[in-house]
mmCIF file of C-alpha atoms in Angstrom:
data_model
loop_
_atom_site.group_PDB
_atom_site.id
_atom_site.type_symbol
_atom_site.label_atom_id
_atom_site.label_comp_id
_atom_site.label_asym_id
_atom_site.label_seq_id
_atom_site.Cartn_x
_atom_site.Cartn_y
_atom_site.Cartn_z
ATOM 1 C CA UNK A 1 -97.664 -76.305 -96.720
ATOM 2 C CA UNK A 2 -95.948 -79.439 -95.250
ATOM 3 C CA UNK A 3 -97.571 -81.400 -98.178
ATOM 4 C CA UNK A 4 -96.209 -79.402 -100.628
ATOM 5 C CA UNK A 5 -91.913 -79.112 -99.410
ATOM 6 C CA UNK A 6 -89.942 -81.716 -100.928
ATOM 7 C CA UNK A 7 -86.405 -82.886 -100.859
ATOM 8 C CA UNK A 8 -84.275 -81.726 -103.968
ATOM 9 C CA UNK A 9 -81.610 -84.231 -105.020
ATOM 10 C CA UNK A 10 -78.925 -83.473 -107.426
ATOM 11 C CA UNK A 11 -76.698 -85.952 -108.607
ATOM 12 C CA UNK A 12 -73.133 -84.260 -109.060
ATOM 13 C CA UNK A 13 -69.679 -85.685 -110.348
ATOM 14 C CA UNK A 14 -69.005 -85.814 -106.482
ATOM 15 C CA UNK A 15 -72.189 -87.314 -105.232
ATOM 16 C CA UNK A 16 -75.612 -86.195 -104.550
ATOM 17 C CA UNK A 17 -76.422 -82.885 -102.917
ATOM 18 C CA UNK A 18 -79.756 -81.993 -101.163
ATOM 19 C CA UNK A 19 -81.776 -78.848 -100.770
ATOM 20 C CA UNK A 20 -85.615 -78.179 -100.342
ATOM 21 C CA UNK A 21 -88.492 -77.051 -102.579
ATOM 22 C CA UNK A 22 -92.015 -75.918 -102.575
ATOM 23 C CA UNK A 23 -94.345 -76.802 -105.185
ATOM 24 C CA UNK A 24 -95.867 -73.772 -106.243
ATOM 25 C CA UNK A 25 -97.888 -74.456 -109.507
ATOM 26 C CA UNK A 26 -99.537 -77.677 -111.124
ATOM 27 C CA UNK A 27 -100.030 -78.147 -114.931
ATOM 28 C CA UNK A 28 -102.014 -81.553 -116.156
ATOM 29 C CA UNK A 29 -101.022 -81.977 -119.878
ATOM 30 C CA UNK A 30 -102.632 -84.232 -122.196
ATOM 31 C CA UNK A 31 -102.116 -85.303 -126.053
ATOM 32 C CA UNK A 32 -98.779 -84.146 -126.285
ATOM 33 C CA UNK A 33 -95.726 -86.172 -125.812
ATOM 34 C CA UNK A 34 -94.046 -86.173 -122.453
ATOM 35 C CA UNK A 35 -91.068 -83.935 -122.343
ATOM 36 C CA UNK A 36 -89.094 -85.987 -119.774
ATOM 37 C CA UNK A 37 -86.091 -87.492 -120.219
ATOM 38 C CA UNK A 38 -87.076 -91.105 -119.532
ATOM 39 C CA UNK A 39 -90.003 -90.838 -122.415
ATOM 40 C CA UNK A 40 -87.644 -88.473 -124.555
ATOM 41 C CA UNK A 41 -85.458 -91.349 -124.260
ATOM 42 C CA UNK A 42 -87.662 -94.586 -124.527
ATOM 43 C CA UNK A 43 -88.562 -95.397 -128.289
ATOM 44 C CA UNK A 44 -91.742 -96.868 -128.083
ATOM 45 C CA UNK A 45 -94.069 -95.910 -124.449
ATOM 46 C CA UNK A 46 -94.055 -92.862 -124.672
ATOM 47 C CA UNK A 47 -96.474 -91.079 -122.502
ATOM 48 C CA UNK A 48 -99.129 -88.520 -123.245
ATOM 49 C CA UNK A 49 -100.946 -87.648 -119.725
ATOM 50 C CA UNK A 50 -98.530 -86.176 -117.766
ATOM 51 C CA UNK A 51 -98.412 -83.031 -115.156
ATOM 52 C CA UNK A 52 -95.575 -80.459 -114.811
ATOM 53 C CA UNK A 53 -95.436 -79.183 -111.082
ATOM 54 C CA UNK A 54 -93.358 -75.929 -111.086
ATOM 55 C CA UNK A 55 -91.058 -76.161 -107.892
ATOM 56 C CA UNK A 56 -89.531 -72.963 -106.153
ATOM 57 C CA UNK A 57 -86.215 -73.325 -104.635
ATOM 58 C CA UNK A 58 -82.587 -71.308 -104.896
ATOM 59 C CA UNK A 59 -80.291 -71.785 -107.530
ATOM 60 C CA UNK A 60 -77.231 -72.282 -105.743
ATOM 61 C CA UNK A 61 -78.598 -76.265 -105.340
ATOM 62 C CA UNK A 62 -77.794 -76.605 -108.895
ATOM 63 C CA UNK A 63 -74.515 -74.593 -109.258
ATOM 64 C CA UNK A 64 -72.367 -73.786 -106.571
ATOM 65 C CA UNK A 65 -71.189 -71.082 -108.530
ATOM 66 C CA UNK A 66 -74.948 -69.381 -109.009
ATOM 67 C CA UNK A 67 -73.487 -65.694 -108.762
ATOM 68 C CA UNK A 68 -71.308 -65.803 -111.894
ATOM 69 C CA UNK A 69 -73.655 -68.178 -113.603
ATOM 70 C CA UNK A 70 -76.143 -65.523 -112.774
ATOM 71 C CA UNK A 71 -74.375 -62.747 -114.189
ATOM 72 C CA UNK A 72 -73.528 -64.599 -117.410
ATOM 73 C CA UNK A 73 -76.487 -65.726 -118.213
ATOM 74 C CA UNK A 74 -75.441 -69.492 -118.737
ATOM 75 C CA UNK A 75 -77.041 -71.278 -115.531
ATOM 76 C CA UNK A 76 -79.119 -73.174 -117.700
ATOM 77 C CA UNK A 77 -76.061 -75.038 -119.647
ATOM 78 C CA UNK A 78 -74.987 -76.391 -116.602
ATOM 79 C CA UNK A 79 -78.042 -78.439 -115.542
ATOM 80 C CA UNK A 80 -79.112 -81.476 -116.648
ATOM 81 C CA UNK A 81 -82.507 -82.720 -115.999
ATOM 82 C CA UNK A 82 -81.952 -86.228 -115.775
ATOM 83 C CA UNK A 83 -80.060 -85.111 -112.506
ATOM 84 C CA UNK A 84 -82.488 -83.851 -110.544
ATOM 85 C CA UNK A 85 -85.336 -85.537 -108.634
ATOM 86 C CA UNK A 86 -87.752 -84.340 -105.786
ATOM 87 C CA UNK A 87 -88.869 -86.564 -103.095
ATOM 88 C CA UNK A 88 -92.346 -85.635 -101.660
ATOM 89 C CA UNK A 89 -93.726 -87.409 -98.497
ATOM 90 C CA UNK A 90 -90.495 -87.423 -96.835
ATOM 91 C CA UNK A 91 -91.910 -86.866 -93.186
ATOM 92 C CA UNK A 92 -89.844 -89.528 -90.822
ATOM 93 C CA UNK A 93 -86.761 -91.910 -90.968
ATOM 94 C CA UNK A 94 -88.868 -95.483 -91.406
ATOM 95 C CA UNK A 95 -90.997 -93.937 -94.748
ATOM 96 C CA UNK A 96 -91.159 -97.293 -96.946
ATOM 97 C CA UNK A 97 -92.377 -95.666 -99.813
ATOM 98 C CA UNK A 98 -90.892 -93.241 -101.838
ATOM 99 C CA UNK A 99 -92.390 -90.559 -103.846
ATOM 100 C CA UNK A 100 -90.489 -88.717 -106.727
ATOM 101 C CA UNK A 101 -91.173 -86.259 -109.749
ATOM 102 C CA UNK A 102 -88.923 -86.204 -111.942
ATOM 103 C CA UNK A 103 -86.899 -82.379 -113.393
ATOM 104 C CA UNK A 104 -87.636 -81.266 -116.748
ATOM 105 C CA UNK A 105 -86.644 -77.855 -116.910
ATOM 106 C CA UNK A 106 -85.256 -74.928 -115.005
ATOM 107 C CA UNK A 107 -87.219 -71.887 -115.322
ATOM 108 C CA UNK A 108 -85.956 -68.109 -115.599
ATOM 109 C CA UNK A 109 -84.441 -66.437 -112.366
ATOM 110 C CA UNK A 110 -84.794 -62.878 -110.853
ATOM 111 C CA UNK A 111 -81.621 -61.833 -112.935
ATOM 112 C CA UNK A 112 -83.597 -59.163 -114.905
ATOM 113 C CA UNK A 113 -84.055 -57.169 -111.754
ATOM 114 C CA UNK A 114 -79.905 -56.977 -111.992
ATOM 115 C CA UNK A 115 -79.851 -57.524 -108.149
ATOM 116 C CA UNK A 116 -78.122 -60.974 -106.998
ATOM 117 C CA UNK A 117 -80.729 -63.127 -105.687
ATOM 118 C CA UNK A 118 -80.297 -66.934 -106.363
ATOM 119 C CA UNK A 119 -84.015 -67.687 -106.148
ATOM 120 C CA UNK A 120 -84.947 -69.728 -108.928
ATOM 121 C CA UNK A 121 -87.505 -72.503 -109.978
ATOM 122 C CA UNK A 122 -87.688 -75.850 -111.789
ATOM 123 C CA UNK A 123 -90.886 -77.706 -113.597
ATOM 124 C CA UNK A 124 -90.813 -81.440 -112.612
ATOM 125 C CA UNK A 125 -92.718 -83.945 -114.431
ATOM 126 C CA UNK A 126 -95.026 -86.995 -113.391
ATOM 127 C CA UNK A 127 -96.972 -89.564 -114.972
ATOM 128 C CA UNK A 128 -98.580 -90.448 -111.428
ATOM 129 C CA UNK A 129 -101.953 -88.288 -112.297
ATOM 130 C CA UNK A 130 -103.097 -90.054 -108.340
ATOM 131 C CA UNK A 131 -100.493 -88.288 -106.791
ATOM 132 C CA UNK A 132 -101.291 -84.851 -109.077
ATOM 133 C CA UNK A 133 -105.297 -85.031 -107.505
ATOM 134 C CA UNK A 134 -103.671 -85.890 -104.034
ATOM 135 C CA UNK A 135 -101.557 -82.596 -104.679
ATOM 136 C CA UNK A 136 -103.759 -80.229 -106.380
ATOM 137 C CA UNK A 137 -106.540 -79.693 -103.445
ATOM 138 C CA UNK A 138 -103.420 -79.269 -101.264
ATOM 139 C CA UNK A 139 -101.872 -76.344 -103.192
ATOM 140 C CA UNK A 140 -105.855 -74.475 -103.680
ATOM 141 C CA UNK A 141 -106.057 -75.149 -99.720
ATOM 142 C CA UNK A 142 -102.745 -73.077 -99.334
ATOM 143 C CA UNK A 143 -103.414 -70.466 -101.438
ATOM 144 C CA UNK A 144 -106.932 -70.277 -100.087
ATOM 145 C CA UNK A 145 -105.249 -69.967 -96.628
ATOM 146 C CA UNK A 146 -103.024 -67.065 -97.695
ATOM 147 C CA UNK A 147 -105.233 -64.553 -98.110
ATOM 148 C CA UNK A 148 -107.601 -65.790 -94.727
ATOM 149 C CA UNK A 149 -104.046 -65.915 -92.303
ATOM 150 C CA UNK A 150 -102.983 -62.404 -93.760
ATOM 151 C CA UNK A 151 -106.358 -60.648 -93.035
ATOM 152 C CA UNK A 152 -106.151 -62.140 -89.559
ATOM 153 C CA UNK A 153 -102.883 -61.411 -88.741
ATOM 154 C CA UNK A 154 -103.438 -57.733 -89.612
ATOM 155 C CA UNK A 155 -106.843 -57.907 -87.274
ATOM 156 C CA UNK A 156 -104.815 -58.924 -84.492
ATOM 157 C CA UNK A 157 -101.348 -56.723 -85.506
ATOM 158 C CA UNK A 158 -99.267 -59.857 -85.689
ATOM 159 C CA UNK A 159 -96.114 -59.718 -87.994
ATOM 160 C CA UNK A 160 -93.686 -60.907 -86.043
ATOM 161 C CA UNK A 161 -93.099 -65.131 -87.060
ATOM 162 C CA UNK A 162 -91.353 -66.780 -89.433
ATOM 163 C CA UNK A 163 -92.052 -70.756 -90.374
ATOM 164 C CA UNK A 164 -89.552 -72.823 -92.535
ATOM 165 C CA UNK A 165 -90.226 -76.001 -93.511
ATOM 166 C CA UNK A 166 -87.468 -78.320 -95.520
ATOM 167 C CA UNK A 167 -85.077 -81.249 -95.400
ATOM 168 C CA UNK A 168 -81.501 -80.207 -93.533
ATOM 169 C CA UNK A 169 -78.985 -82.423 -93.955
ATOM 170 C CA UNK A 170 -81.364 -84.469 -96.640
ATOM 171 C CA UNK A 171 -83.022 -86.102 -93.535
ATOM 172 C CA UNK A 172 -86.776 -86.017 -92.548
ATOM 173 C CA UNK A 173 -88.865 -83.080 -92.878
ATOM 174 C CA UNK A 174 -88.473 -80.545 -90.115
ATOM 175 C CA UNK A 175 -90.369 -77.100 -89.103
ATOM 176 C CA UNK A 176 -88.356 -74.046 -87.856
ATOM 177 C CA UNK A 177 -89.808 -71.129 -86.171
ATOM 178 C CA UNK A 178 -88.474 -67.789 -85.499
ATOM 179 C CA UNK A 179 -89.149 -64.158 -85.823
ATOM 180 C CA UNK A 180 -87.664 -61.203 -89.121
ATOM 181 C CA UNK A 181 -85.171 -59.480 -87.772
ATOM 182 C CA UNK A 182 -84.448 -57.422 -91.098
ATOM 183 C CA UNK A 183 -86.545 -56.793 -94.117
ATOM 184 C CA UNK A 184 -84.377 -55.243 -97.168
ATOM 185 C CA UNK A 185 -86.507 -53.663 -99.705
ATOM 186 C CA UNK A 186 -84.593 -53.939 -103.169
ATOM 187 C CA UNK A 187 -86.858 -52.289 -105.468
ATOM 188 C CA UNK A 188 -90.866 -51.445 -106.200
ATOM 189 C CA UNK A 189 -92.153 -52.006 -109.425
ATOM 190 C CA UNK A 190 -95.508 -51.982 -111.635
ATOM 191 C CA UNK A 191 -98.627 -52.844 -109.750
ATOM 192 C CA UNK A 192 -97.563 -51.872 -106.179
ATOM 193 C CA UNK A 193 -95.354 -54.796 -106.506
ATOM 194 C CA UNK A 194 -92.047 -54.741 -103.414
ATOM 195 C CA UNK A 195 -89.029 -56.659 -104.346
ATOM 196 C CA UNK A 196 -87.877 -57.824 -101.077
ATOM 197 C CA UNK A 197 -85.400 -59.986 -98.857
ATOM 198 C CA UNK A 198 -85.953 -61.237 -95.134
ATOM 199 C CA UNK A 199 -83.254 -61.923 -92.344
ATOM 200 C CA UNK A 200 -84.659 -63.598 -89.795
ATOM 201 C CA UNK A 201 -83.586 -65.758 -86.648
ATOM 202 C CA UNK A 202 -84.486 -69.279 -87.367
ATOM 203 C CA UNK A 203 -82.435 -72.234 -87.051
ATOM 204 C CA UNK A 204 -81.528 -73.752 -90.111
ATOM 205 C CA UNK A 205 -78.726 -76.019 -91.488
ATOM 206 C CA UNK A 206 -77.447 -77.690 -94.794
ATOM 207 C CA UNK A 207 -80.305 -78.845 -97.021
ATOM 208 C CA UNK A 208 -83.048 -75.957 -95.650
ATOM 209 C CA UNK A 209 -81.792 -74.182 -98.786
ATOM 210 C CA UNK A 210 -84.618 -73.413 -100.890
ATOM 211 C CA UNK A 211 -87.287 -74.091 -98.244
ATOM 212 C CA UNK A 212 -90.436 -72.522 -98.643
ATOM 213 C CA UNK A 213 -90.687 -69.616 -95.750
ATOM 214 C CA UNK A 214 -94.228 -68.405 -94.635
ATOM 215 C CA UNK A 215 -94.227 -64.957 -93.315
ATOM 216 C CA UNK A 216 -96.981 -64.070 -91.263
ATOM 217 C CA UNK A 217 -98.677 -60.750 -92.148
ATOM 218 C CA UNK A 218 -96.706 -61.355 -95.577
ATOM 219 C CA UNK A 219 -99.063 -59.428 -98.453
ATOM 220 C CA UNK A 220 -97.934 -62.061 -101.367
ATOM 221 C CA UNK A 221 -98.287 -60.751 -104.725
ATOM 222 C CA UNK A 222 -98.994 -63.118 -107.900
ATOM 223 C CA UNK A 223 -98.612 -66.278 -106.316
ATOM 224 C CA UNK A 224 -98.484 -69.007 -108.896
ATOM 225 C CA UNK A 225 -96.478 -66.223 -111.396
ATOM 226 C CA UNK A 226 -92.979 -65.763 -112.051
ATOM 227 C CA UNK A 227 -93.504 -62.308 -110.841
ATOM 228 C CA UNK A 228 -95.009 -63.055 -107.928
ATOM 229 C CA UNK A 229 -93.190 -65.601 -106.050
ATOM 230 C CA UNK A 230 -92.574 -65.886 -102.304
ATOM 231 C CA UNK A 231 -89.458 -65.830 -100.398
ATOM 232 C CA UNK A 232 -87.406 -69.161 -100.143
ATOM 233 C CA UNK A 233 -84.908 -70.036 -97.871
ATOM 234 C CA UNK A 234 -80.710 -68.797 -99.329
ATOM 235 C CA UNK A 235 -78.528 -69.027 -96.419
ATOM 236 C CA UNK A 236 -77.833 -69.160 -92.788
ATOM 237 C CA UNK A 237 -75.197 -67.016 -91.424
ATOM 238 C CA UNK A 238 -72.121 -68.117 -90.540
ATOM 239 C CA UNK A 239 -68.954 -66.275 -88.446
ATOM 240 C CA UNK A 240 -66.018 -67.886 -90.052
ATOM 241 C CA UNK A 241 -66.580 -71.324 -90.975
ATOM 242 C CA UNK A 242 -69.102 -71.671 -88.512
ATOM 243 C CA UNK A 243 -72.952 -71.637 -89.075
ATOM 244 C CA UNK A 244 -74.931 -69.643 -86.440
ATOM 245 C CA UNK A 245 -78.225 -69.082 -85.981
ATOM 246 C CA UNK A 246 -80.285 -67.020 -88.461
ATOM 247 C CA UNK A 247 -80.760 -67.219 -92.034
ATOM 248 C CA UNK A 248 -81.628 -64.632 -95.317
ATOM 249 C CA UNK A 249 -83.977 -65.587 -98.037
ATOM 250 C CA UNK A 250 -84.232 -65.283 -101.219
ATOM 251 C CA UNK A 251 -86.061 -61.927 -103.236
ATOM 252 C CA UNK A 252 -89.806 -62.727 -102.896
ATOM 253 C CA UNK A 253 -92.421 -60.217 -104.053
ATOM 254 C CA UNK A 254 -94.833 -58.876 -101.994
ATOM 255 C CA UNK A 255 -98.050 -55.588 -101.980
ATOM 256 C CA UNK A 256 -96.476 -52.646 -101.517
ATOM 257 C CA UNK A 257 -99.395 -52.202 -98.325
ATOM 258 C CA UNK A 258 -99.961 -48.738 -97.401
ATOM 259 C CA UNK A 259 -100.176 -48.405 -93.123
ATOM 260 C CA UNK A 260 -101.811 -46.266 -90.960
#
């Protein structure tokens, strides 16, 4: 899961703003032209093995004003690709090399549920097909893992821990652990399907927005789908100005699991 959290950079009129990711999908592509803006752009190498790697993260790391972009429909017009970059690897302070794929386009958002979530996802591009086969086992490992962790947890009745991994303050990856305090169920749909949202006790800070969270005991539904996407990391709670501990997620989709 560690592997798999990068560090979203956006470059904005004001500077460059950080958040977290997860890379949820890989695509390899080959015999088509790259759709990234650095081949779109150069004349003459243009490459034709690439790999899109769909990233889940919030959409408030794009637009500040996600809720009315949301709600209009437009959230798209205000991103550029050529702005956004993920950093992978980023584990300590003294990392000399540094990994990057590259955004291409920002997928749809849980807007046709008409409930305000600002969970959202972007496909990144790279022409690095090494660090695609470093990747790939990675992301089968952790979906293998889902389904082995959930049918433990409910052996031994545990439900109660949260895990967040991501990049506050655009630093170093860190790991937060903490318990749900609050599960909101928002709607059920086709296929058993539970539209949900966590609150939850963990410390996090600027830049854990959009960080994958792993819910143990969590029945995920469709992973690798845009209908069934996990929870990511929206906000921690604040009185006033001030941030506090705890946090809220995103709407993630889980089985609606009937209990004894």
């Amino acid at each position: 899961m560690t592997s798999l959290t990068g560090m979203i950079l956006v470059k904005q009129d004001d500077g460059t703003s950080t958040g977290s990711g997860f890379i949820h999908k890989i695509r390899r592509i080959s015999g088509d032209i790259c759709p990234c803006h650095i081949c779109l752009q150069n004349k003459e190498a243009k490459k034709s093995v690439y790999a899109i790697l769909t990233v889940t993260t919030v959409l408030h790391n794009f637009d500040e004003n996600w809720d009315v972009a949301l709600e209009s429909g437009v959230f798209s017009e205000n991103w550029e690709p050529k702005n956004t970059t993920v950093r992978l690897f980023y584990d300590t302070d003294d990392e000399a090399q540094e990994t990057f794929i590259y955004g291409y386009n920002l997928l749809e958002t849980d807007k046709e549920i008409n409930i305000h979530s600002d969970w959202c996802s972007v496909e990144c591009v790279t022409h690095d097909m090494k660090l695609v086969q470093e990747l790939e086992p990675k992301l089968n490992k952790y979906m293998e893992l889902q389904g082995e962790i959930y049918r433990k947890s409910k052996e031994l009745s545990l439900n109660d821990l949260v895990i967040i991994v991501g990049h506050p303050h655009g630093g170093p990856k860190m790991i937060s652990v903490g318990s749900p305090t609050k599960v909101e169920i928002l709607k059920e749909v086709r296929n058993y399907q539970k539209w949900c949202r966590y609150e939850y006790d963990n410390i996090t800070c600027h830049g854990n927005s959009g960080s994958q969270i792993f819910i143990l005991g969590q029945p995920l539904c469709g992973f690798g789908y845009w209908f069934g996407h996990p929870h990511n990391h929206s906000k921690c709670f604040k009185v006033g100005t001030k941030e506090i501990k705890g946090g809220c997620s995103s709407v993630g989709v889980e089985h609606a699991v009937e209990t004894d």
